[in-house]
Tab-separated table of C-alpha atoms and ligand atoms in Angstrom:
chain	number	residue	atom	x	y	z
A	255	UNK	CA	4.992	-17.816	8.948
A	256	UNK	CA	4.301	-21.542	9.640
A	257	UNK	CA	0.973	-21.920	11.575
A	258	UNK	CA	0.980	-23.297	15.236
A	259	UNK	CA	-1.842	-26.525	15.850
A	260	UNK	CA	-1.568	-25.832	19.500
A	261	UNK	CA	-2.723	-21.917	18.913
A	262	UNK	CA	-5.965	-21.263	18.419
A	263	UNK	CA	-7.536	-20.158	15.030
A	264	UNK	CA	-8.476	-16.285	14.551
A	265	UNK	CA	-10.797	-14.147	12.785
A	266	UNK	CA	-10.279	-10.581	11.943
A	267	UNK	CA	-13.054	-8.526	10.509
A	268	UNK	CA	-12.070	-5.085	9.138
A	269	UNK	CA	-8.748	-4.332	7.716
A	270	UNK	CA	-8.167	-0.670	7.975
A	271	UNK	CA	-4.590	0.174	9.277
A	272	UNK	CA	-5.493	-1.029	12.741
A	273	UNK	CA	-6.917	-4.211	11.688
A	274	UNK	CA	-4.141	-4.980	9.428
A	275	UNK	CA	-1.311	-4.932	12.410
A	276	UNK	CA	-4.060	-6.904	14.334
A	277	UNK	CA	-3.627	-9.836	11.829
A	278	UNK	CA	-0.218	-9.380	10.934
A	279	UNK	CA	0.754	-9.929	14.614
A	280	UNK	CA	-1.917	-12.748	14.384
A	281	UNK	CA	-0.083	-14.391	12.175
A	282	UNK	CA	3.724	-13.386	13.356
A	283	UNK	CA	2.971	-15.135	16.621
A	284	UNK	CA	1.451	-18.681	14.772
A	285	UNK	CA	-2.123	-18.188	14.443
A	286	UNK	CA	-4.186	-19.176	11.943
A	287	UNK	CA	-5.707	-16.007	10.882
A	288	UNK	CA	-8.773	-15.372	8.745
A	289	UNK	CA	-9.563	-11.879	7.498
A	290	UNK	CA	-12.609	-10.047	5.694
A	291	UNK	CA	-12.803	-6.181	4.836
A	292	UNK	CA	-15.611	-4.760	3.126
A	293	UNK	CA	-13.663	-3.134	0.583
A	294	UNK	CA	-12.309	-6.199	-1.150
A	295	UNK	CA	-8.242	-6.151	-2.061
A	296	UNK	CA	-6.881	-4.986	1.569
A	297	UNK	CA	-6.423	-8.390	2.553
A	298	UNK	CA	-3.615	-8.813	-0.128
A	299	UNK	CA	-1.140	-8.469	1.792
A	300	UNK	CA	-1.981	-10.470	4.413
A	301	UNK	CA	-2.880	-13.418	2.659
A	302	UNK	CA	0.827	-13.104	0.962
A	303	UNK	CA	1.765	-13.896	4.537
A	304	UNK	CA	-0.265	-16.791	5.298
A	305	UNK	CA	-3.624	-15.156	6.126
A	306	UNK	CA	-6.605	-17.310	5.105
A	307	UNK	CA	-9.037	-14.607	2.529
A	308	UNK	CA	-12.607	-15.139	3.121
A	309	UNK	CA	-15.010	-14.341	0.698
A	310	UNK	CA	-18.032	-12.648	3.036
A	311	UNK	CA	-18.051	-11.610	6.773
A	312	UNK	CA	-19.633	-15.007	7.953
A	313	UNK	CA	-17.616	-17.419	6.009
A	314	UNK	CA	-14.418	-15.379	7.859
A	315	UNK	CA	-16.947	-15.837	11.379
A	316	UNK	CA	-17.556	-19.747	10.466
A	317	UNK	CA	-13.316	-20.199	10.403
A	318	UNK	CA	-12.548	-19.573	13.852
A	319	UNK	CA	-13.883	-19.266	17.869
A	320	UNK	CA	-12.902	-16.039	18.237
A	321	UNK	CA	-13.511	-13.398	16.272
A	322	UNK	CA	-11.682	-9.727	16.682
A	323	UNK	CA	-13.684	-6.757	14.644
A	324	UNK	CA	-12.082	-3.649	14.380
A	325	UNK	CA	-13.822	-0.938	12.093
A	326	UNK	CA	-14.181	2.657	12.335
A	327	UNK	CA	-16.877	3.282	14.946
A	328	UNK	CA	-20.093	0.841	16.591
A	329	UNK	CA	-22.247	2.018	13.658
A	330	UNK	CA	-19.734	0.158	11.528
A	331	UNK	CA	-19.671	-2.698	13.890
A	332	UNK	CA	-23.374	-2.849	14.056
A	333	UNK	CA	-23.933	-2.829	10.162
A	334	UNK	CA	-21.287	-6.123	9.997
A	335	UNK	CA	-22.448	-8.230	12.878
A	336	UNK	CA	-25.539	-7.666	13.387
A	337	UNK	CA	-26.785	-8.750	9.680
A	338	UNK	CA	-28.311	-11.856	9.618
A	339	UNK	CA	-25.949	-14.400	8.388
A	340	UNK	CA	-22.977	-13.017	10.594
A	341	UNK	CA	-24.984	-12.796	13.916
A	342	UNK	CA	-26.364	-16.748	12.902
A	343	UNK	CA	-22.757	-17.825	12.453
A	344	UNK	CA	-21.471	-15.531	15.453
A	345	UNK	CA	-23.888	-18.093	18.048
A	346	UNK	CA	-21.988	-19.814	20.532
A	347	UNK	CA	-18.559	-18.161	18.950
A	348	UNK	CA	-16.570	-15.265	21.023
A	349	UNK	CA	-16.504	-11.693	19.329
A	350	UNK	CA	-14.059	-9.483	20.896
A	351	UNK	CA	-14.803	-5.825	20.013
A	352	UNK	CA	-11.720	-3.254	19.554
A	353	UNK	CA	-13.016	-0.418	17.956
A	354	UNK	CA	-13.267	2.624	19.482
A	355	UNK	CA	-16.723	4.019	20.617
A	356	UNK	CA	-18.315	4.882	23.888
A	357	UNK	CA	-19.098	3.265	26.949
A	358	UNK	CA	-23.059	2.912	26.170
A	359	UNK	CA	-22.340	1.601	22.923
A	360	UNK	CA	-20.173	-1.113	24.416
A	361	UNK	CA	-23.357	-1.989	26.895
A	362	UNK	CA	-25.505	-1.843	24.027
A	363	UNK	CA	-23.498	-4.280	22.065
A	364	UNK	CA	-23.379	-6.768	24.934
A	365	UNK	CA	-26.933	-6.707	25.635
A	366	UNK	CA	-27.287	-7.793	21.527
A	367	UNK	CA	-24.681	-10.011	22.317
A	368	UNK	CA	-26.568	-11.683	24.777
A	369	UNK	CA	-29.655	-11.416	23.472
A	370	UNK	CA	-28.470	-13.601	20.383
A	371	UNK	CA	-25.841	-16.271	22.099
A	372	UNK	CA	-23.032	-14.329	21.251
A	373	UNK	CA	-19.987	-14.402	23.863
A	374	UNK	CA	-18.569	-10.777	23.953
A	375	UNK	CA	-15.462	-9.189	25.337
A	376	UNK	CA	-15.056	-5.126	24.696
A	377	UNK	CA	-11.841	-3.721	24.290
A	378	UNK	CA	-9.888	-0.192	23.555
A	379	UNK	CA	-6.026	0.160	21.927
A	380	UNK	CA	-4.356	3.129	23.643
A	381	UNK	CA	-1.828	2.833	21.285
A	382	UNK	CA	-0.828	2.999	17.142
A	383	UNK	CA	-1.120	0.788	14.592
A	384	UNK	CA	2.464	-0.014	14.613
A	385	UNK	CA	3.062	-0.672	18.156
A	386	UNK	CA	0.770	-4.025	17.196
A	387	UNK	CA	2.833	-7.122	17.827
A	388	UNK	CA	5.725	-5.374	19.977
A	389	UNK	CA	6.071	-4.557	23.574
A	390	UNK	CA	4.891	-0.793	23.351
A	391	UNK	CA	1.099	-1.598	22.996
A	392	UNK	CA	-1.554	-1.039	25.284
A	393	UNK	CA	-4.840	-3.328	25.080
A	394	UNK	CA	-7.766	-2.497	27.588
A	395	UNK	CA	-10.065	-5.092	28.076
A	396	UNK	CA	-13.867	-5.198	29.768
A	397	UNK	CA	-16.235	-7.914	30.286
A	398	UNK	CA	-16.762	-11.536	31.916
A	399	UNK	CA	-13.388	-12.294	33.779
A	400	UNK	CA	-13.749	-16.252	32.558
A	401	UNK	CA	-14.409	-15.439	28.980
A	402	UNK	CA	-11.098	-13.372	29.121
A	403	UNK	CA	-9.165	-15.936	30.675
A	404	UNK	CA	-10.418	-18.223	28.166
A	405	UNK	CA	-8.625	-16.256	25.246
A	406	UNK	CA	-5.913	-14.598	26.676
A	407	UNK	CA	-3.372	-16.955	24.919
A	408	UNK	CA	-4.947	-15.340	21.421
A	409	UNK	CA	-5.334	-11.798	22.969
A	410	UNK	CA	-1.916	-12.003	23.828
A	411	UNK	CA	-0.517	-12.737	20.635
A	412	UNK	CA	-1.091	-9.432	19.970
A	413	UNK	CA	1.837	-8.216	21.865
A	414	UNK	CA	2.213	-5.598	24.627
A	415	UNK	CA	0.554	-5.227	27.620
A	416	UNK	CA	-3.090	-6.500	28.477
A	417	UNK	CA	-5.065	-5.482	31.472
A	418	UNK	CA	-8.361	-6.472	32.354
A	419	UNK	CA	-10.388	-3.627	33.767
A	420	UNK	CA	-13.411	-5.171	35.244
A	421	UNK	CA	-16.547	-7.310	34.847
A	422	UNK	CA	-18.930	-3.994	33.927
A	423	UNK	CA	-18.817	-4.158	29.558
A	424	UNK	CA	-18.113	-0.416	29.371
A	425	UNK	CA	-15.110	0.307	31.688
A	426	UNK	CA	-12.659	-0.599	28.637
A	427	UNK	CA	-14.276	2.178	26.765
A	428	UNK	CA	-14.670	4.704	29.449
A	429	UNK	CA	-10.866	4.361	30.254
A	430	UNK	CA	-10.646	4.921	26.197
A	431	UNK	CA	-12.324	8.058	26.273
A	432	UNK	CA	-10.782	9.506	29.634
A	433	UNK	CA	-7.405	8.979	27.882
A	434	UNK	CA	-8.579	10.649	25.106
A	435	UNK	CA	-9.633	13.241	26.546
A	436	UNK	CA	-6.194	14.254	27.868
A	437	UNK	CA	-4.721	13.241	24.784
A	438	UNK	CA	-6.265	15.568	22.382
A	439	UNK	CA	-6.769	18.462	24.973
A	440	UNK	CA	-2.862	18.204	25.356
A	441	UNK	CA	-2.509	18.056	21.768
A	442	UNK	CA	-5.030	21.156	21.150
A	443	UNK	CA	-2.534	22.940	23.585
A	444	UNK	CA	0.310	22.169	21.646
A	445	UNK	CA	-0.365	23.031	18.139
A	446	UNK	CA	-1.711	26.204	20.000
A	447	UNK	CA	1.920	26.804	21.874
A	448	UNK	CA	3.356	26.452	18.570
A	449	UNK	CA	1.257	28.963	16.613
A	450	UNK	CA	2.030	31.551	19.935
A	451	UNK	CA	5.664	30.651	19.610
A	452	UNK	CA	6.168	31.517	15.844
A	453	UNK	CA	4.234	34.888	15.934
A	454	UNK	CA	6.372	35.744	18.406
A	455	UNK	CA	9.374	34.609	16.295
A	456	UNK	CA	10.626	31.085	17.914
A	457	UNK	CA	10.426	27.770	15.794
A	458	UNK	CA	8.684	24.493	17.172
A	459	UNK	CA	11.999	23.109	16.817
A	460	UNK	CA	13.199	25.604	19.221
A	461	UNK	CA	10.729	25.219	21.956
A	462	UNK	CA	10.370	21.253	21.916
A	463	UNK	CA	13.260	20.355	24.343
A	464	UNK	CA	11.227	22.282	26.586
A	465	UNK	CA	7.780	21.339	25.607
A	466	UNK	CA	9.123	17.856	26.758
A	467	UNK	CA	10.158	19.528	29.989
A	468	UNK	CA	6.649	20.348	30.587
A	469	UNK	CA	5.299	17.070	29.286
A	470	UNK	CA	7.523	15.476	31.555
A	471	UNK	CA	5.741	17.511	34.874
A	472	UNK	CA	2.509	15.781	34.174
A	473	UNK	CA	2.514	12.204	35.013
A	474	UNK	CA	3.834	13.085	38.665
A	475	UNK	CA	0.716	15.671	38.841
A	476	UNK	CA	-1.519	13.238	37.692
A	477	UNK	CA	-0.241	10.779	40.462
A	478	UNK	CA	-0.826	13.223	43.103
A	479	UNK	CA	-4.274	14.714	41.548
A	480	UNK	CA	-5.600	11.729	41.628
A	481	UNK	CA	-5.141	10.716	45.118
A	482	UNK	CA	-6.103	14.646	46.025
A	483	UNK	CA	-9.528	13.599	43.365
A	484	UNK	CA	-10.424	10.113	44.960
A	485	UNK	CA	-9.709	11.492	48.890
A	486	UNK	CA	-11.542	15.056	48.497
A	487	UNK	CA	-8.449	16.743	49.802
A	488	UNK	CA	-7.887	19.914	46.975
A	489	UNK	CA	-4.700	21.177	48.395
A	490	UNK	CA	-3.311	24.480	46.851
A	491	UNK	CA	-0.326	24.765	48.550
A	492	UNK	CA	1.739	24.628	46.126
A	493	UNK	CA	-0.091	26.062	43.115
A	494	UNK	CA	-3.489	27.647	43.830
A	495	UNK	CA	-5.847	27.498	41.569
A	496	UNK	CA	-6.120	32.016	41.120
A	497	UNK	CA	-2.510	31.080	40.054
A	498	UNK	CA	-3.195	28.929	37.540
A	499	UNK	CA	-6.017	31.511	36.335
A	500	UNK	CA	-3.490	34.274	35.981
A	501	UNK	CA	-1.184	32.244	33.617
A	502	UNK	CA	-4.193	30.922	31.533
A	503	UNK	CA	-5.037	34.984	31.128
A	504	UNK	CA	-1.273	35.570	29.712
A	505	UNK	CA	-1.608	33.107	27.204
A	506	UNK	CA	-5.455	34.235	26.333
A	507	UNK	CA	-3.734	37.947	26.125
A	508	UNK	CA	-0.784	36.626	24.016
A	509	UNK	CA	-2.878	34.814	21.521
A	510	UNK	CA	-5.622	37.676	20.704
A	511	UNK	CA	-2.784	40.315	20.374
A	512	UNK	CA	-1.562	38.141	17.485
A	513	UNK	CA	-5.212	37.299	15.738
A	514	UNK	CA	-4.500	33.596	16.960
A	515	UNK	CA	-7.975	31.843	18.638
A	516	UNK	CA	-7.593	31.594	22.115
A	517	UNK	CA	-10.985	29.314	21.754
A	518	UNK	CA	-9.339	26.374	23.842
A	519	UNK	CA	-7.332	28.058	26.473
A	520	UNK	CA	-10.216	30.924	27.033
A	521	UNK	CA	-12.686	27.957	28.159
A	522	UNK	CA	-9.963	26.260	30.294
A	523	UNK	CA	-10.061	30.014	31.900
A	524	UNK	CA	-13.477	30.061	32.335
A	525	UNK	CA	-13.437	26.987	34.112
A	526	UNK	CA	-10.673	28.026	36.707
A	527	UNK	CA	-12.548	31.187	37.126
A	528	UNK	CA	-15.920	29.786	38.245
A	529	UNK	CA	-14.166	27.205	40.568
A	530	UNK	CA	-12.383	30.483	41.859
A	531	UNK	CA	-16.043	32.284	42.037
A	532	UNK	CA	-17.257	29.454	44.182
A	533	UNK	CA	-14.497	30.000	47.002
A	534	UNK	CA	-12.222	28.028	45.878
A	535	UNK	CA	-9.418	29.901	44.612
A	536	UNK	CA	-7.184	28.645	47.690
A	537	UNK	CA	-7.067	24.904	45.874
A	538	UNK	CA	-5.120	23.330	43.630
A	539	UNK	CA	-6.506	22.497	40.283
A	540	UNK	CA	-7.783	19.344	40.515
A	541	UNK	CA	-10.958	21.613	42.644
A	542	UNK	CA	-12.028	22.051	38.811
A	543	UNK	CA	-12.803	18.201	38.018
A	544	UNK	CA	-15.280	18.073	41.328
A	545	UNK	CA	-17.311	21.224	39.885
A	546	UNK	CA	-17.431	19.725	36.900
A	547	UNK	CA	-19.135	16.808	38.632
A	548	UNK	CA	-21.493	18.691	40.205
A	549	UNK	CA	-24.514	18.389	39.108
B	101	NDP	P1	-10.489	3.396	10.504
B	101	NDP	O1	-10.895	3.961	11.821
B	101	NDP	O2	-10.273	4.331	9.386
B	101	NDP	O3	-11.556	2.283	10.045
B	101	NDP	C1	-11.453	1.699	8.802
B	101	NDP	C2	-12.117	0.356	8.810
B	101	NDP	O4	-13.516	0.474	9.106
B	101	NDP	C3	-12.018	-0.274	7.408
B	101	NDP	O5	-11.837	-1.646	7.570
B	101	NDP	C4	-13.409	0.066	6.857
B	101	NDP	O6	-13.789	-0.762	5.796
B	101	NDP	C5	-14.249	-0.207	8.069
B	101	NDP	N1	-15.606	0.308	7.946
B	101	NDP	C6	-16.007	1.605	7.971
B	101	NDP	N2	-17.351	1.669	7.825
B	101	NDP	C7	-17.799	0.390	7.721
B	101	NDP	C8	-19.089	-0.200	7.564
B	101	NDP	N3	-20.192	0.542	7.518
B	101	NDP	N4	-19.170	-1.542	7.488
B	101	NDP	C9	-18.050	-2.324	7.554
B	101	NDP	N5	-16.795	-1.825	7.703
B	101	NDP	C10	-16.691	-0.488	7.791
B	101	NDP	O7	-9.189	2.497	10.603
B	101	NDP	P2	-8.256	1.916	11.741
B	101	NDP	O8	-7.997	0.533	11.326
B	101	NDP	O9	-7.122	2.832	11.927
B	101	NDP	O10	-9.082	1.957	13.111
B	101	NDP	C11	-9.955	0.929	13.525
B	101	NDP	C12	-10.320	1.194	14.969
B	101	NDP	O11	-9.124	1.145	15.758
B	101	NDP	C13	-10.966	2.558	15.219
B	101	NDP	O12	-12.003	2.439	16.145
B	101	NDP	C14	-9.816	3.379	15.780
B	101	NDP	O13	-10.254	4.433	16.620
B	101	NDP	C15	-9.049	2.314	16.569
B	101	NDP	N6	-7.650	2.677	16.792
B	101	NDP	C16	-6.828	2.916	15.716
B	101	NDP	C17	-5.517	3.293	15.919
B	101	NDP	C18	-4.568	3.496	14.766
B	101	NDP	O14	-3.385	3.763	14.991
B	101	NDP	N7	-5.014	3.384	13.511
B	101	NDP	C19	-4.984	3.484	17.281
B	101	NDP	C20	-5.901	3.122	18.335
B	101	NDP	C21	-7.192	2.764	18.086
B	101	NDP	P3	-13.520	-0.259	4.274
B	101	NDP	O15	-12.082	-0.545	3.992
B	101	NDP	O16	-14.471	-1.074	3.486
B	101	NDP	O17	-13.839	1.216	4.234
């Protein structure tokens, strides 16, 4: 891929899978792309394609304005920029942050930003590795509004869809781990489904068309659930919330009589059964997220 002189040059640090389809879309849409892992050799690849190999973390800093590090978790992060000669070279530069980690580690990491000259953007990928580079990704971003503007032509080389969140560092981060939060609870629910569904004799294969079905109710409820969540207004109309507790007790009933763990759903019960103790068994669901809040 020939490199573009009106695009600006790019530096990826950390070249697990994610970081990889960072700088292969890097250098798909033009840019010229510098990379750096600590484990030496994953960069092969990439350099096949025109990616510039640097030799240490703040030789790959020194090659470009903006820097995008992607490792595991912040403790990762930390141990790469904040040594010495990468946090000297990082001065003045831009390094946007899209690893995964929580909101007061993004906070923390712009106040050491700060502290040390260091411009710094947080962000959060909502979606896989291979969705890098094509319309289907999801980028979250958080921090200075100017300093976004400012590289949005490189951040969106990445492909997908880009949405600035806010001003406050952590919001990218905190919409991260909300979405998680659904994602793997929803995922704990279906590998549970399936175990129920195979001691009672049915194959996954069997129940996914309608496992979709039920997928498929969700984003509607969450539409309505939230406006019910941000307005106070818990209607149950339609599906109380002593409802909801009943059919949580089938499945907790279902699973024991087959050995299964009913770990998950049994705490999802207990929930719905203390908003129900506090008089509020008339209310739809959503009841559950302002006791949870309370504090
Ligand atoms: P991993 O989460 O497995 O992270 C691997 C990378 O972290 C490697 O480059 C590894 O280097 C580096 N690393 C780990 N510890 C250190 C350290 N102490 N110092 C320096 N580098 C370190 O890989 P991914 O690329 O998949 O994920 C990167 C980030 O992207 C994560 O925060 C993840 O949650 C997020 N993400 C990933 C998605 C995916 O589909 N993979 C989807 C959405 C988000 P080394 O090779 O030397 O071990």
């Amino acid at each position: 891929m020939s490199v573009s002189p009106d695009l600006p040059a790019v530096t990826v640090l950390g070249l697990g899978p994610m970081g990889r389809s960072l700088a292969a879309a890097f250098l798909k849409a033009g840019l010229s792309t510098t990379v750096w892992n600590r484990t030496p050799g994953k960069d092969r690849e990439l350099i096949a394609r025109g990616a510039v190999g640097a030799g240490a973390a703040e030789e790959a800093v020194a090659a470009s304005d903006v820097t995008v590090v992607c490792v595991v978790d912040y403790d990762a992060v930390d141990a790469l920029v904040r040594a010495a000669p990468v946090s000297r070279v990082l001065k003045g530069r831009t390094l946007v942050n899209l690893t995964a980690d929580t909101p007061a580690r993004a906070r923390d990491t712009a106040h050491w930003a700060a502290a040390h000259g260091i411009r710094y953007l947080d962000g959060a990928i909502m979606t896989p590795a291979p969705s890098i580079g094509t319309p289907e990704a999801v980028f979250l971003h958080s921090g200075p509004r100017s300093l976004y503007d400012e590289h949005r032509p490189v951040l969106e080389a990445l492909g997908g869809t880009h949405t600035h969140l806010g001003e406050e560092i952590g919001r990218a981060a905190t919409f991260d781990i909300a979405l998680l939060d659904i994602f793997w609870t929803a995922m704990a629910g279906y590998a549970h489904a399936v175990a129920i569904a195979r001691a009672e004799g049915v194959t996954a294969g069997e129940l996914a068309p309608f496992a979709q079905g039920i997928g498929a109710i969700l984003p509607p409820l969450f539409a309505g659930f939230a406006r019910d969540a941000d307005e106070g207004t818990y209607s149950g109309e339609i599906n109380p919330i002593t409802s909801a507790v009943s059919a949580m007790s089938h499945v907790v009933a279902v699973s024991e009589s087959h050995g299964i763990d009913a770990a998950v759903m049994r705490a999802a019960e207990g929930m719905a059964r203390r908003v129900v103790g506090l008089g509020h068994g008339t209310d739809g669901f959503i009841r559950v997220a302002e006791v949870l809040s309370r504090r």
